[in-house]
mmCIF file of C-alpha atoms and ligand atoms in Angstrom:
data_model
loop_
_atom_site.group_PDB
_atom_site.id
_atom_site.type_symbol
_atom_site.label_atom_id
_atom_site.label_comp_id
_atom_site.label_asym_id
_atom_site.label_seq_id
_atom_site.Cartn_x
_atom_site.Cartn_y
_atom_site.Cartn_z
ATOM 1 C CA MET J 1 -10.195 26.662 2.084
ATOM 2 C CA ALA J 2 -9.964 25.143 -1.342
ATOM 3 C CA ASP J 3 -6.428 26.365 -1.997
ATOM 4 C CA ARG J 4 -4.611 24.818 0.527
ATOM 5 C CA PHE J 5 -5.886 21.419 -0.786
ATOM 6 C CA ARG J 6 -5.230 21.795 -4.354
ATOM 7 C CA TYR J 7 -1.188 23.432 -3.688
ATOM 8 C CA ARG J 8 -0.768 20.605 -1.144
ATOM 9 C CA LEU J 9 -2.201 18.150 -4.324
ATOM 10 C CA TYR J 10 -0.200 20.096 -6.464
ATOM 11 C CA ASP J 11 3.318 19.717 -4.547
ATOM 12 C CA ILE J 12 2.866 16.192 -4.372
ATOM 13 C CA LEU J 13 2.186 16.383 -7.784
ATOM 14 C CA LYS J 14 5.779 18.843 -8.796
ATOM 15 C CA SER J 15 7.739 16.439 -5.619
ATOM 16 C CA TYR J 16 7.331 12.871 -7.518
ATOM 17 C CA TYR J 17 8.270 14.497 -10.780
ATOM 18 C CA LEU J 18 11.103 15.857 -8.955
ATOM 19 C CA GLY J 19 11.575 12.742 -7.854
ATOM 20 C CA SER J 20 11.065 13.633 -3.709
ATOM 21 C CA LEU J 21 8.015 12.361 -3.335
ATOM 22 C CA LYS J 22 8.026 9.315 -0.549
ATOM 23 C CA GLU J 23 3.972 8.120 0.255
ATOM 24 C CA ASP J 24 1.819 10.247 0.425
ATOM 25 C CA TYR J 25 -1.377 10.548 0.126
ATOM 26 C CA PHE J 26 -4.726 12.467 0.839
ATOM 27 C CA GLN J 27 -6.559 11.754 4.176
ATOM 28 C CA ASP J 28 -9.871 12.431 3.525
ATOM 29 C CA SER J 29 -12.416 15.018 5.067
ATOM 30 C CA SER J 30 -15.325 17.390 3.354
ATOM 31 C CA GLU J 31 -13.683 19.891 2.264
ATOM 32 C CA LYS J 32 -11.207 17.937 0.437
ATOM 33 C CA ARG J 33 -12.801 15.188 -0.479
ATOM 34 C CA LEU J 34 -12.640 16.964 -4.514
ATOM 35 C CA TYR J 35 -8.811 17.671 -4.554
ATOM 36 C CA ARG J 36 -8.354 13.296 -2.826
ATOM 37 C CA LYS J 37 -9.838 12.467 -5.436
ATOM 38 C CA ILE J 38 -7.803 13.854 -8.476
ATOM 39 C CA TYR J 39 -5.159 13.215 -6.841
ATOM 40 C CA PHE J 40 -6.513 9.194 -6.927
ATOM 41 C CA GLU J 41 -7.355 9.703 -10.049
ATOM 42 C CA THR J 42 -4.147 11.219 -10.967
ATOM 43 C CA PHE J 43 -2.076 8.144 -10.272
ATOM 44 C CA ARG J 44 -4.274 6.029 -11.549
ATOM 45 C CA HIS J 45 -3.768 6.927 -14.952
ATOM 46 C CA LEU J 46 -0.290 9.335 -14.982
ATOM 47 C CA GLY J 47 1.169 6.783 -17.099
ATOM 48 C CA PHE J 48 -1.819 7.298 -19.367
ATOM 49 C CA ILE J 49 -2.451 11.474 -19.064
ATOM 50 C CA GLU J 50 2.159 10.911 -19.931
ATOM 51 C CA ARG J 51 1.596 9.079 -22.585
ATOM 52 C CA ALA J 52 -1.013 11.437 -23.629
ATOM 53 C CA LEU J 53 0.523 14.721 -22.728
ATOM 54 C CA GLY J 54 4.280 13.348 -24.068
ATOM 55 C CA LYS J 55 1.822 13.530 -27.884
ATOM 56 C CA LEU J 56 1.778 17.328 -27.335
ATOM 57 C CA TYR J 57 4.801 19.172 -26.890
ATOM 58 C CA SER J 58 8.413 17.817 -28.468
ATOM 59 C CA ARG J 59 10.448 17.145 -24.466
ATOM 60 C CA PRO J 60 8.880 16.961 -20.960
ATOM 61 C CA PRO J 61 9.039 20.377 -19.119
ATOM 62 C CA GLU J 62 10.249 21.121 -15.075
ATOM 63 C CA ALA J 63 8.229 19.112 -13.357
ATOM 64 C CA ASP J 64 6.552 22.175 -12.539
ATOM 65 C CA VAL J 65 4.599 22.071 -15.618
ATOM 66 C CA ARG J 66 4.711 18.801 -15.387
ATOM 67 C CA ALA J 67 2.630 19.130 -11.934
ATOM 68 C CA ALA J 68 0.033 21.354 -13.353
ATOM 69 C CA LEU J 69 -0.443 19.790 -16.861
ATOM 70 C CA ALA J 70 -1.019 16.423 -14.965
ATOM 71 C CA LEU J 71 -3.627 17.823 -12.559
ATOM 72 C CA GLY J 72 -5.583 19.078 -15.717
ATOM 73 C CA ALA J 73 -5.272 16.082 -17.463
ATOM 74 C CA CYS J 74 -6.429 14.325 -15.581
ATOM 75 C CA GLN J 75 -9.287 16.203 -14.838
ATOM 76 C CA ILE J 76 -9.860 16.886 -18.896
ATOM 77 C CA MET J 77 -9.760 12.746 -19.466
ATOM 78 C CA PHE J 78 -10.643 10.895 -17.013
ATOM 79 C CA MET J 79 -13.241 13.134 -14.552
ATOM 80 C CA ASP J 80 -16.034 14.083 -16.852
ATOM 81 C CA ASP J 81 -17.916 15.865 -13.515
ATOM 82 C CA ILE J 82 -15.739 18.782 -13.558
ATOM 83 C CA PRO J 83 -16.370 21.134 -16.277
ATOM 84 C CA GLU J 84 -13.287 21.376 -18.867
ATOM 85 C CA TYR J 85 -12.917 25.066 -19.272
ATOM 86 C CA ALA J 86 -12.203 25.083 -14.711
ATOM 87 C CA ALA J 87 -9.309 22.572 -15.119
ATOM 88 C CA VAL J 88 -7.480 24.090 -17.363
ATOM 89 C CA ASN J 89 -7.922 27.297 -15.656
ATOM 90 C CA GLU J 90 -6.476 25.785 -12.534
ATOM 91 C CA SER J 91 -3.744 24.150 -13.779
ATOM 92 C CA VAL J 92 -3.039 28.000 -15.103
ATOM 93 C CA SER J 93 -3.085 29.445 -11.911
ATOM 94 C CA LEU J 94 -0.842 26.952 -10.531
ATOM 95 C CA VAL J 95 2.236 28.340 -12.569
ATOM 96 C CA THR J 96 4.586 30.960 -12.891
ATOM 97 C CA ALA J 97 3.261 33.798 -14.999
ATOM 98 C CA GLN J 98 5.600 32.954 -17.361
ATOM 99 C CA LYS J 99 4.486 29.607 -17.775
ATOM 100 C CA ARG J 100 1.138 29.816 -18.562
ATOM 101 C CA SER J 101 0.751 30.415 -21.647
ATOM 102 C CA PHE J 102 2.191 27.061 -22.212
ATOM 103 C CA VAL J 103 0.314 25.527 -19.397
ATOM 104 C CA ASN J 104 -3.466 27.030 -20.929
ATOM 105 C CA ALA J 105 -2.326 26.111 -24.930
ATOM 106 C CA VAL J 106 -0.820 22.511 -24.469
ATOM 107 C CA LEU J 107 -4.254 21.842 -22.391
ATOM 108 C CA ARG J 108 -6.700 23.440 -24.302
ATOM 109 C CA ASN J 109 -5.104 21.197 -26.785
ATOM 110 C CA LEU J 110 -5.869 18.200 -24.873
ATOM 111 C CA ALA J 111 -8.638 18.857 -24.559
ATOM 112 C CA ARG J 112 -10.323 19.586 -28.653
ATOM 113 C CA GLN J 113 -8.189 16.472 -29.361
ATOM 114 C CA LYS J 114 -9.411 14.172 -26.051
ATOM 115 C CA GLU J 115 -12.312 11.755 -28.578
ATOM 116 C CA SER J 116 -8.978 10.284 -30.188
ATOM 117 C CA LEU J 117 -6.857 10.465 -27.195
ATOM 118 C CA MET J 118 -8.763 8.390 -25.558
ATOM 119 C CA LYS J 119 -9.317 6.148 -27.632
ATOM 120 C CA ASP J 120 -5.765 4.661 -27.666
ATOM 121 C CA TYR J 121 -6.786 4.051 -23.909
ATOM 122 C CA THR J 122 -5.696 0.530 -22.027
ATOM 123 C CA ILE J 123 -6.096 -0.374 -18.480
ATOM 124 C CA ARG J 124 -2.308 -2.010 -18.737
ATOM 125 C CA GLN J 125 -0.527 1.641 -19.452
ATOM 126 C CA ASP J 126 -1.824 2.582 -15.539
ATOM 127 C CA PHE J 127 0.986 0.648 -14.640
ATOM 128 C CA PRO J 128 4.679 1.102 -15.288
ATOM 129 C CA ASP J 129 5.575 -1.659 -17.796
ATOM 130 C CA TRP J 130 8.260 -3.476 -15.570
ATOM 131 C CA PHE J 131 4.682 -4.519 -13.535
ATOM 132 C CA VAL J 132 2.496 -5.591 -16.556
ATOM 133 C CA LYS J 133 5.291 -8.006 -17.407
ATOM 134 C CA ARG J 134 5.045 -9.811 -14.246
ATOM 135 C CA TRP J 135 1.667 -9.834 -13.529
ATOM 136 C CA GLU J 136 1.040 -10.838 -17.479
ATOM 137 C CA LYS J 137 3.783 -13.670 -16.697
ATOM 138 C CA ARG J 138 1.146 -14.678 -13.791
ATOM 139 C CA LEU J 139 -2.042 -13.720 -14.821
ATOM 140 C CA GLY J 140 -1.720 -14.671 -18.287
ATOM 141 C CA ALA J 141 -5.789 -14.120 -19.446
ATOM 142 C CA GLU J 142 -6.292 -12.579 -16.059
ATOM 143 C CA LEU J 143 -4.208 -9.569 -16.273
ATOM 144 C CA ASP J 144 -6.604 -6.861 -17.349
ATOM 145 C CA ALA J 145 -9.413 -8.327 -15.013
ATOM 146 C CA PHE J 146 -6.429 -7.824 -12.079
ATOM 147 C CA LEU J 147 -5.240 -3.980 -13.282
ATOM 148 C CA THR J 148 -8.184 -2.878 -13.559
ATOM 149 C CA ASP J 149 -9.733 -3.749 -10.114
ATOM 150 C CA LEU J 150 -6.217 -1.788 -8.505
ATOM 151 C CA ASN J 151 -7.850 1.366 -10.066
ATOM 152 C CA THR J 152 -11.020 0.790 -8.124
ATOM 153 C CA LYS J 153 -11.896 1.760 -4.737
ATOM 154 C CA PRO J 154 -10.224 0.385 -1.819
ATOM 155 C CA SER J 155 -12.423 -1.341 0.474
ATOM 156 C CA PHE J 156 -13.195 -0.191 4.199
ATOM 157 C CA TYR J 157 -14.116 -3.047 6.646
ATOM 158 C CA SER J 158 -14.839 -2.162 10.317
ATOM 159 C CA VAL J 159 -13.929 -4.705 13.806
ATOM 160 C CA ASN J 160 -16.531 -5.392 16.173
ATOM 161 C CA PRO J 161 -14.022 -5.309 19.094
ATOM 162 C CA ALA J 162 -16.018 -7.717 21.576
ATOM 163 C CA SER J 163 -16.989 -10.086 19.991
ATOM 164 C CA MET J 164 -13.353 -9.693 17.082
ATOM 165 C CA THR J 165 -15.643 -9.761 13.764
ATOM 166 C CA ILE J 166 -15.436 -8.122 10.454
ATOM 167 C CA GLU J 167 -18.868 -6.220 8.878
ATOM 168 C CA LYS J 168 -18.031 -4.376 4.966
ATOM 169 C CA THR J 169 -18.829 -0.238 5.555
ATOM 170 C CA GLU J 170 -18.965 2.019 3.490
ATOM 171 C CA GLY J 171 -17.187 4.203 3.579
ATOM 172 C CA GLU J 172 -14.694 5.859 6.824
ATOM 173 C CA ALA J 173 -16.996 5.334 9.535
ATOM 174 C CA GLU J 174 -16.072 5.459 13.086
ATOM 175 C CA GLY J 175 -14.267 2.694 15.029
ATOM 176 C CA HIS J 176 -12.019 0.375 13.813
ATOM 177 C CA ILE J 177 -11.585 0.118 10.109
ATOM 178 C CA MET J 178 -9.159 -2.236 8.480
ATOM 179 C CA ASP J 179 -8.642 -3.874 5.144
ATOM 180 C CA LEU J 180 -10.504 -7.534 5.470
ATOM 181 C CA ALA J 181 -6.994 -9.256 4.744
ATOM 182 C CA SER J 182 -4.430 -6.718 6.704
ATOM 183 C CA PHE J 183 -6.893 -8.688 9.835
ATOM 184 C CA SER J 184 -6.885 -11.907 8.664
ATOM 185 C CA VAL J 185 -3.309 -11.650 8.938
ATOM 186 C CA ALA J 186 -3.576 -11.699 12.714
ATOM 187 C CA ARG J 187 -5.106 -14.285 12.788
ATOM 188 C CA LEU J 188 -3.329 -16.923 10.815
ATOM 189 C CA ALA J 189 -2.471 -19.035 13.936
ATOM 190 C CA GLY J 190 -5.733 -20.013 14.770
ATOM 191 C CA LYS J 191 -6.604 -21.200 18.806
ATOM 192 C CA THR J 192 -3.432 -21.904 19.410
ATOM 193 C CA ASP J 193 -3.695 -19.689 23.021
ATOM 194 C CA PRO J 194 -0.040 -18.106 23.270
ATOM 195 C CA LEU J 195 0.732 -17.013 26.359
ATOM 196 C CA SER J 196 3.394 -14.508 24.899
ATOM 197 C CA VAL J 197 3.064 -12.625 21.310
ATOM 198 C CA LEU J 198 6.270 -10.837 20.121
ATOM 199 C CA ASP J 199 5.019 -8.249 17.016
ATOM 200 C CA CYS J 200 8.642 -7.309 15.336
ATOM 201 C CA CYS J 201 7.222 -5.043 13.642
ATOM 202 C CA ALA J 202 3.736 -3.633 14.282
ATOM 203 C CA ALA J 203 3.125 0.193 14.003
ATOM 204 C CA PRO J 204 0.251 1.691 12.924
ATOM 205 C CA GLY J 205 -1.178 -1.018 14.939
ATOM 206 C CA GLY J 206 -3.179 -2.990 13.329
ATOM 207 C CA LYS J 207 -2.052 -6.042 13.596
ATOM 208 C CA THR J 208 -1.244 -5.426 17.470
ATOM 209 C CA PHE J 209 -4.871 -4.517 18.364
ATOM 210 C CA VAL J 210 -6.235 -7.742 16.608
ATOM 211 C CA LEU J 211 -2.802 -9.715 18.642
ATOM 212 C CA SER J 212 -4.334 -8.568 21.527
ATOM 213 C CA GLN J 213 -7.523 -8.961 21.363
ATOM 214 C CA THR J 214 -7.579 -12.100 19.886
ATOM 215 C CA TYR J 215 -5.882 -13.329 22.481
ATOM 216 C CA PRO J 216 -6.809 -11.381 25.659
ATOM 217 C CA ASP J 217 -4.674 -14.430 28.322
ATOM 218 C CA ALA J 218 -1.512 -13.291 26.593
ATOM 219 C CA ARG J 219 1.066 -10.916 26.904
ATOM 220 C CA VAL J 220 1.778 -8.865 23.598
ATOM 221 C CA PHE J 221 4.534 -7.558 23.092
ATOM 222 C CA ALA J 222 5.016 -4.547 19.854
ATOM 223 C CA VAL J 223 8.406 -4.166 18.694
ATOM 224 C CA GLU J 224 8.880 -1.146 16.548
ATOM 225 C CA LYS J 225 11.723 1.105 15.595
ATOM 226 C CA ASN J 226 10.708 4.435 14.112
ATOM 227 C CA LYS J 227 10.416 6.873 16.965
ATOM 228 C CA LYS J 228 7.060 9.760 16.021
ATOM 229 C CA ARG J 229 5.333 5.790 14.567
ATOM 230 C CA TYR J 230 6.421 4.128 18.210
ATOM 231 C CA GLU J 231 4.692 7.362 19.584
ATOM 232 C CA GLN J 232 1.421 7.092 17.317
ATOM 233 C CA LEU J 233 1.490 2.793 18.514
ATOM 234 C CA LYS J 234 1.765 4.279 22.104
ATOM 235 C CA ALA J 235 -1.263 6.759 21.978
ATOM 236 C CA SER J 236 -3.431 4.413 20.276
ATOM 237 C CA MET J 237 -2.473 1.307 22.422
ATOM 238 C CA MET J 238 -2.869 2.571 25.977
ATOM 239 C CA GLN J 239 -6.250 1.131 25.902
ATOM 240 C CA TYR J 240 -5.415 -1.962 25.391
ATOM 241 C CA THR J 241 -3.996 -3.550 29.247
ATOM 242 C CA ASN J 242 -2.588 -6.398 27.391
ATOM 243 C CA VAL J 243 -0.274 -4.163 25.179
ATOM 244 C CA ASP J 244 3.448 -3.344 25.967
ATOM 245 C CA CYS J 245 4.980 -1.672 23.036
ATOM 246 C CA ILE J 246 8.962 -1.071 23.030
ATOM 247 C CA CYS J 247 10.982 1.143 20.771
ATOM 248 C CA ALA J 248 13.861 -0.782 19.322
ATOM 249 C CA ASP J 249 15.303 -2.532 15.981
ATOM 250 C CA ILE J 250 14.501 -5.803 16.386
ATOM 251 C CA LEU J 251 17.244 -6.738 14.350
ATOM 252 C CA GLU J 252 19.109 -5.594 17.384
ATOM 253 C CA LEU J 253 16.290 -6.846 20.314
ATOM 254 C CA ASP J 254 18.955 -9.295 22.860
ATOM 255 C CA THR J 255 17.169 -11.266 25.045
ATOM 256 C CA GLU J 256 16.426 -14.477 25.998
ATOM 257 C CA ALA J 257 12.983 -14.633 26.235
ATOM 258 C CA GLU J 258 10.434 -17.028 24.576
ATOM 259 C CA PHE J 259 7.653 -16.390 22.561
ATOM 260 C CA ASP J 260 4.499 -18.358 22.037
ATOM 261 C CA LEU J 261 3.304 -16.364 18.245
ATOM 262 C CA VAL J 262 6.183 -13.811 17.078
ATOM 263 C CA LEU J 263 4.394 -11.928 14.531
ATOM 264 C CA LEU J 264 6.612 -10.780 11.768
ATOM 265 C CA ASP J 265 4.613 -7.937 9.312
ATOM 266 C CA ALA J 266 7.964 -7.812 7.618
ATOM 267 C CA PRO J 267 8.856 -3.670 5.438
ATOM 268 C CA CYS J 268 7.785 -4.205 2.000
ATOM 269 C CA THR J 269 7.538 -2.441 -1.476
ATOM 270 C CA ALA J 270 3.671 -2.444 -0.588
ATOM 271 C CA LEU J 271 2.487 -2.354 -4.470
ATOM 272 C CA GLY J 272 0.321 -5.100 -2.770
ATOM 273 C CA THR J 273 -1.730 -1.924 -1.099
ATOM 274 C CA ILE J 274 -2.120 0.094 -4.705
ATOM 275 C CA LYS J 275 -5.956 0.325 -4.825
ATOM 276 C CA ARG J 276 -5.293 2.242 -1.359
ATOM 277 C CA HIS J 277 -1.536 4.419 -2.684
ATOM 278 C CA PRO J 278 -1.611 4.756 -6.018
ATOM 279 C CA GLU J 279 1.760 6.151 -6.491
ATOM 280 C CA VAL J 280 2.708 2.934 -4.677
ATOM 281 C CA ARG J 281 2.756 1.539 -8.447
ATOM 282 C CA TRP J 282 5.558 5.048 -9.638
ATOM 283 C CA LEU J 283 7.397 5.059 -6.676
ATOM 284 C CA ARG J 284 8.309 1.645 -6.549
ATOM 285 C CA THR J 285 11.351 0.158 -8.432
ATOM 286 C CA THR J 286 12.273 -3.861 -8.625
ATOM 287 C CA LYS J 287 15.510 -2.532 -7.431
ATOM 288 C CA ASP J 288 13.623 -2.087 -4.171
ATOM 289 C CA ILE J 289 11.905 -6.017 -4.863
ATOM 290 C CA ASP J 290 15.760 -7.517 -4.663
ATOM 291 C CA ASP J 291 16.232 -4.907 -1.110
ATOM 292 C CA CYS J 292 13.805 -5.676 0.387
ATOM 293 C CA SER J 293 13.797 -9.077 0.012
ATOM 294 C CA ARG J 294 16.846 -9.480 1.657
ATOM 295 C CA ARG J 295 15.990 -7.428 4.487
ATOM 296 C CA GLN J 296 13.438 -9.290 5.285
ATOM 297 C CA LYS J 297 15.717 -12.412 5.537
ATOM 298 C CA GLU J 298 17.467 -10.822 7.390
ATOM 299 C CA MET J 299 14.691 -10.183 9.817
ATOM 300 C CA LEU J 300 13.083 -14.181 9.496
ATOM 301 C CA GLU J 301 16.390 -15.402 10.650
ATOM 302 C CA LYS J 302 16.631 -13.050 13.389
ATOM 303 C CA ALA J 303 12.788 -13.897 13.882
ATOM 304 C CA VAL J 304 13.647 -16.471 14.626
ATOM 305 C CA LYS J 305 15.939 -16.012 18.237
ATOM 306 C CA PHE J 306 12.539 -15.608 19.977
ATOM 307 C CA THR J 307 11.264 -18.890 19.597
ATOM 308 C CA GLY J 308 11.157 -21.852 20.822
ATOM 309 C CA LYS J 309 10.300 -25.497 20.729
ATOM 310 C CA GLY J 310 6.243 -25.269 19.804
ATOM 311 C CA SER J 311 6.500 -21.965 18.541
ATOM 312 C CA THR J 312 4.868 -19.963 15.470
ATOM 313 C CA ILE J 313 5.984 -17.237 13.897
ATOM 314 C CA ILE J 314 3.101 -15.815 11.014
ATOM 315 C CA TYR J 315 5.121 -14.500 8.619
ATOM 316 C CA SER J 316 3.226 -11.403 6.499
ATOM 317 C CA VAL J 317 4.057 -8.469 3.961
ATOM 318 C CA CYS J 318 1.110 -6.942 2.030
ATOM 319 C CA SER J 319 3.654 -7.138 -1.411
ATOM 320 C CA LEU J 320 1.971 -10.704 -3.976
ATOM 321 C CA GLU J 321 6.260 -10.211 -5.757
ATOM 322 C CA PRO J 322 7.567 -13.662 -5.320
ATOM 323 C CA GLU J 323 11.045 -12.068 -3.988
ATOM 324 C CA GLU J 324 9.196 -10.859 -1.570
ATOM 325 C CA THR J 325 6.587 -13.648 -0.218
ATOM 326 C CA THR J 326 7.588 -17.163 -1.214
ATOM 327 C CA GLU J 327 11.418 -17.261 -2.232
ATOM 328 C CA VAL J 328 11.794 -15.298 1.370
ATOM 329 C CA VAL J 329 9.032 -18.785 3.214
ATOM 330 C CA GLU J 330 10.936 -21.134 1.056
ATOM 331 C CA GLY J 331 14.648 -19.963 0.887
ATOM 332 C CA PHE J 332 13.997 -20.304 5.434
ATOM 333 C CA LEU J 333 12.700 -23.440 5.299
ATOM 334 C CA LYS J 334 15.579 -24.444 2.958
ATOM 335 C CA THR J 335 18.193 -23.753 5.875
ATOM 336 C CA HIS J 336 15.967 -24.569 8.731
ATOM 337 C CA THR J 337 14.092 -27.726 9.247
ATOM 338 C CA ASP J 338 13.097 -27.764 12.424
ATOM 339 C CA PHE J 339 10.514 -26.016 10.653
ATOM 340 C CA THR J 340 7.260 -26.432 8.652
ATOM 341 C CA THR J 341 4.216 -24.588 6.839
ATOM 342 C CA VAL J 342 0.960 -25.006 8.556
ATOM 343 C CA LYS J 343 -2.056 -25.055 6.960
ATOM 344 C CA PRO J 344 -3.304 -21.174 7.521
ATOM 345 C CA VAL J 345 -7.115 -20.356 9.226
ATOM 346 C CA CYS J 346 -8.390 -18.251 7.022
ATOM 347 C CA ALA J 347 -11.629 -18.093 5.194
ATOM 348 C CA GLU J 348 -11.660 -19.535 1.727
ATOM 349 C CA GLN J 349 -10.658 -17.228 -0.646
ATOM 350 C CA PHE J 350 -6.967 -16.258 1.271
ATOM 351 C CA SER J 351 -6.209 -20.367 1.418
ATOM 352 C CA ASP J 352 -3.809 -21.053 -1.429
ATOM 353 C CA GLY J 353 -1.919 -24.410 -0.670
ATOM 354 C CA ASN J 354 -0.264 -23.669 3.198
ATOM 355 C CA TYR J 355 -0.362 -19.369 2.515
ATOM 356 C CA PHE J 356 -1.700 -16.536 2.795
ATOM 357 C CA VAL J 357 -2.528 -15.191 -0.837
ATOM 358 C CA SER J 358 -4.654 -12.019 -0.756
ATOM 359 C CA LEU J 359 -4.831 -11.309 -4.600
ATOM 360 C CA PRO J 360 -7.112 -7.782 -4.876
ATOM 361 C CA TYR J 361 -9.729 -9.080 -7.610
ATOM 362 C CA LYS J 362 -10.658 -11.671 -5.368
ATOM 363 C CA SER J 363 -10.491 -11.187 -2.371
ATOM 364 C CA ASP J 364 -11.905 -8.042 -1.983
ATOM 365 C CA ALA J 365 -8.988 -6.423 0.053
ATOM 366 C CA ASP J 366 -5.152 -5.722 -0.426
ATOM 367 C CA GLY J 367 -2.992 -7.759 -1.871
ATOM 368 C CA PHE J 368 -1.750 -9.737 1.843
ATOM 369 C CA PHE J 369 0.931 -12.877 1.559
ATOM 370 C CA ALA J 370 1.743 -15.300 4.679
ATOM 371 C CA ALA J 371 2.848 -18.377 5.729
ATOM 372 C CA VAL J 372 2.005 -19.710 9.277
ATOM 373 C CA LEU J 373 5.905 -21.707 10.407
ATOM 374 C CA LYS J 374 5.827 -24.152 13.765
ATOM 375 C CA LYS J 375 8.243 -24.693 15.646
ATOM 376 C CA LYS J 376 8.662 -28.727 15.813
HETATM 377 C C1 SAM M 1 4.164 -3.048 7.682
HETATM 378 S S1 SAM M 1 4.335 -1.401 8.720
HETATM 379 C C2 SAM M 1 3.807 -2.963 9.916
HETATM 380 C C3 SAM M 1 2.412 -2.645 9.893
HETATM 381 C C4 SAM M 1 1.797 -3.407 10.776
HETATM 382 N N1 SAM M 1 2.107 -4.128 11.670
HETATM 383 C C5 SAM M 1 -0.092 -3.393 11.110
HETATM 384 O O1 SAM M 1 -0.194 -4.252 11.111
HETATM 385 O O2 SAM M 1 -0.571 -1.870 11.614
HETATM 386 C C6 SAM M 1 6.013 -2.196 8.784
HETATM 387 C C7 SAM M 1 6.832 -1.376 10.562
HETATM 388 O O3 SAM M 1 7.716 -1.428 10.614
HETATM 389 C C8 SAM M 1 8.216 -0.595 11.471
HETATM 390 N N2 SAM M 1 10.026 -1.663 10.895
HETATM 391 C C9 SAM M 1 11.034 -1.296 10.443
HETATM 392 N N3 SAM M 1 12.511 -2.157 10.457
HETATM 393 C C10 SAM M 1 11.980 -2.932 11.633
HETATM 394 C C11 SAM M 1 12.572 -2.019 12.086
HETATM 395 N N4 SAM M 1 14.321 -3.529 12.589
HETATM 396 N N5 SAM M 1 12.044 -3.861 13.920
HETATM 397 C C12 SAM M 1 11.157 -2.169 14.185
HETATM 398 N N6 SAM M 1 10.440 -2.159 13.679
HETATM 399 C C13 SAM M 1 10.929 -2.105 12.385
HETATM 400 C C14 SAM M 1 8.549 0.335 10.045
HETATM 401 O O4 SAM M 1 8.722 1.458 11.022
HETATM 402 C C15 SAM M 1 6.052 0.092 9.940
HETATM 403 O O5 SAM M 1 6.187 0.827 11.081
#
C-alpha cells in the first residue's frame, strides 16, 4: 500500500521538474498521512532544498534524479522523525539501477553536512524571489512573520448548515468543512435578502452552499464552465432545493435576467491558498498574475450585464496580488460610475476600509480579497 503513495509522490515531483505539474495535492487518509506530510514539507522548503543540493553537484541532474534527491533531502533536513538511513534508502530505491549510486552519494554527503547547511537556512529561501520581493515592499519588517505563517498547517472550520455558524475544528472532520475567509466572502452583502442570486464561477460549490443557506428564500443559479467540475457541483448541490446548476461559460451566457446578487469568485493565481497548496508558489509566475488580471477584468465587465438598479456584485479572489484585487476594482469603478463600493459585512479581522482582506498570518484563514459593488 505504501508503495502506491510513495510512487505517486515521486511522480508529482518528477512532473514538477519536467514543468508539467498542474495543481496537485494529497488528500488525507490514514495510510498516506506520512506521504502527505513529506509532500507538504518538500514543497514548503523546495527553495532551500534546491540551494543546499546545488552545493553538492556541479550541474543539476535529470528530473527523475532531482525528484528523488528533493524527497530525500527534505526528510534529512526537515523531518527529524524519519531516520536518515531510511530517507536515503527510499530515495535510492526510487531511481533506476544506474542512477542509484549518484543519489546515494549526494544524500549521504548532504546528511554529513546537514548541520553546516542548515546554518544558512532562512524562511525567505522557501519562496520564489519574485514573491519575496513583492511582499517585502508591502510588509517591510513583518515579511518574515507572513512567510513563516504560510509554511504552517492551515486551519479548518466547520459550518453548521442549520444555524449557519462556523467554528474551528481539528483536522478534516465530517460535515461542511470550509476555509473561514471563503465562508465569509459569500456573506459580505449581509442582510440584503436577495430573491435571485447568480454564482458566476461556482465549482466546487463552497460559496454556492453558503449562499443557498444564507438566503433560503432566494433562487441561486450556480454557473460552472468545466464539465467535470460542474458534475461535482451538481452532485454536491443536489440536497439544496433553491439551487440550479448550469454548465456554461459565464462570458458567453446570454440572458436578459437581472439578479439581486451576483457573486464573481473569479479564477485567479490562488496565491492566497499557499498554506493548503504549498506547490502553488512554485507553479506561478508574474506573467500568470497579469494573465489572471486581464481575465478578471473581462469577467467583471460581463457580471455587470446580469445586474439592474440596486443589484450587488461581490467580486472575490483567493489572491492578494494588487493586479488581481484593487487594480481590478479601481479600474472598474472608474468606468462604471453607476457603481460604488459598500463596506463588506464581515468580522473585524477581515475589514480593510471598503474591502475584505484576509492576510493569513493575521486572519487564521486563506489569503482572500473581496469587494462589494452596489449599482445605484
Ligand atoms: C475560484 S474557483 C471557484 C470556487 C467556488 N466559488 C467555491 O467557493 O467553491 C473558479 C471556478 O470558475 C470556473 N470558471 C473559470 N472560468 C469560467 C467561466 N468563464 N465561466 C464559468 N466558470 C468558470 C473554474 O472552472 C473554477 O471551477
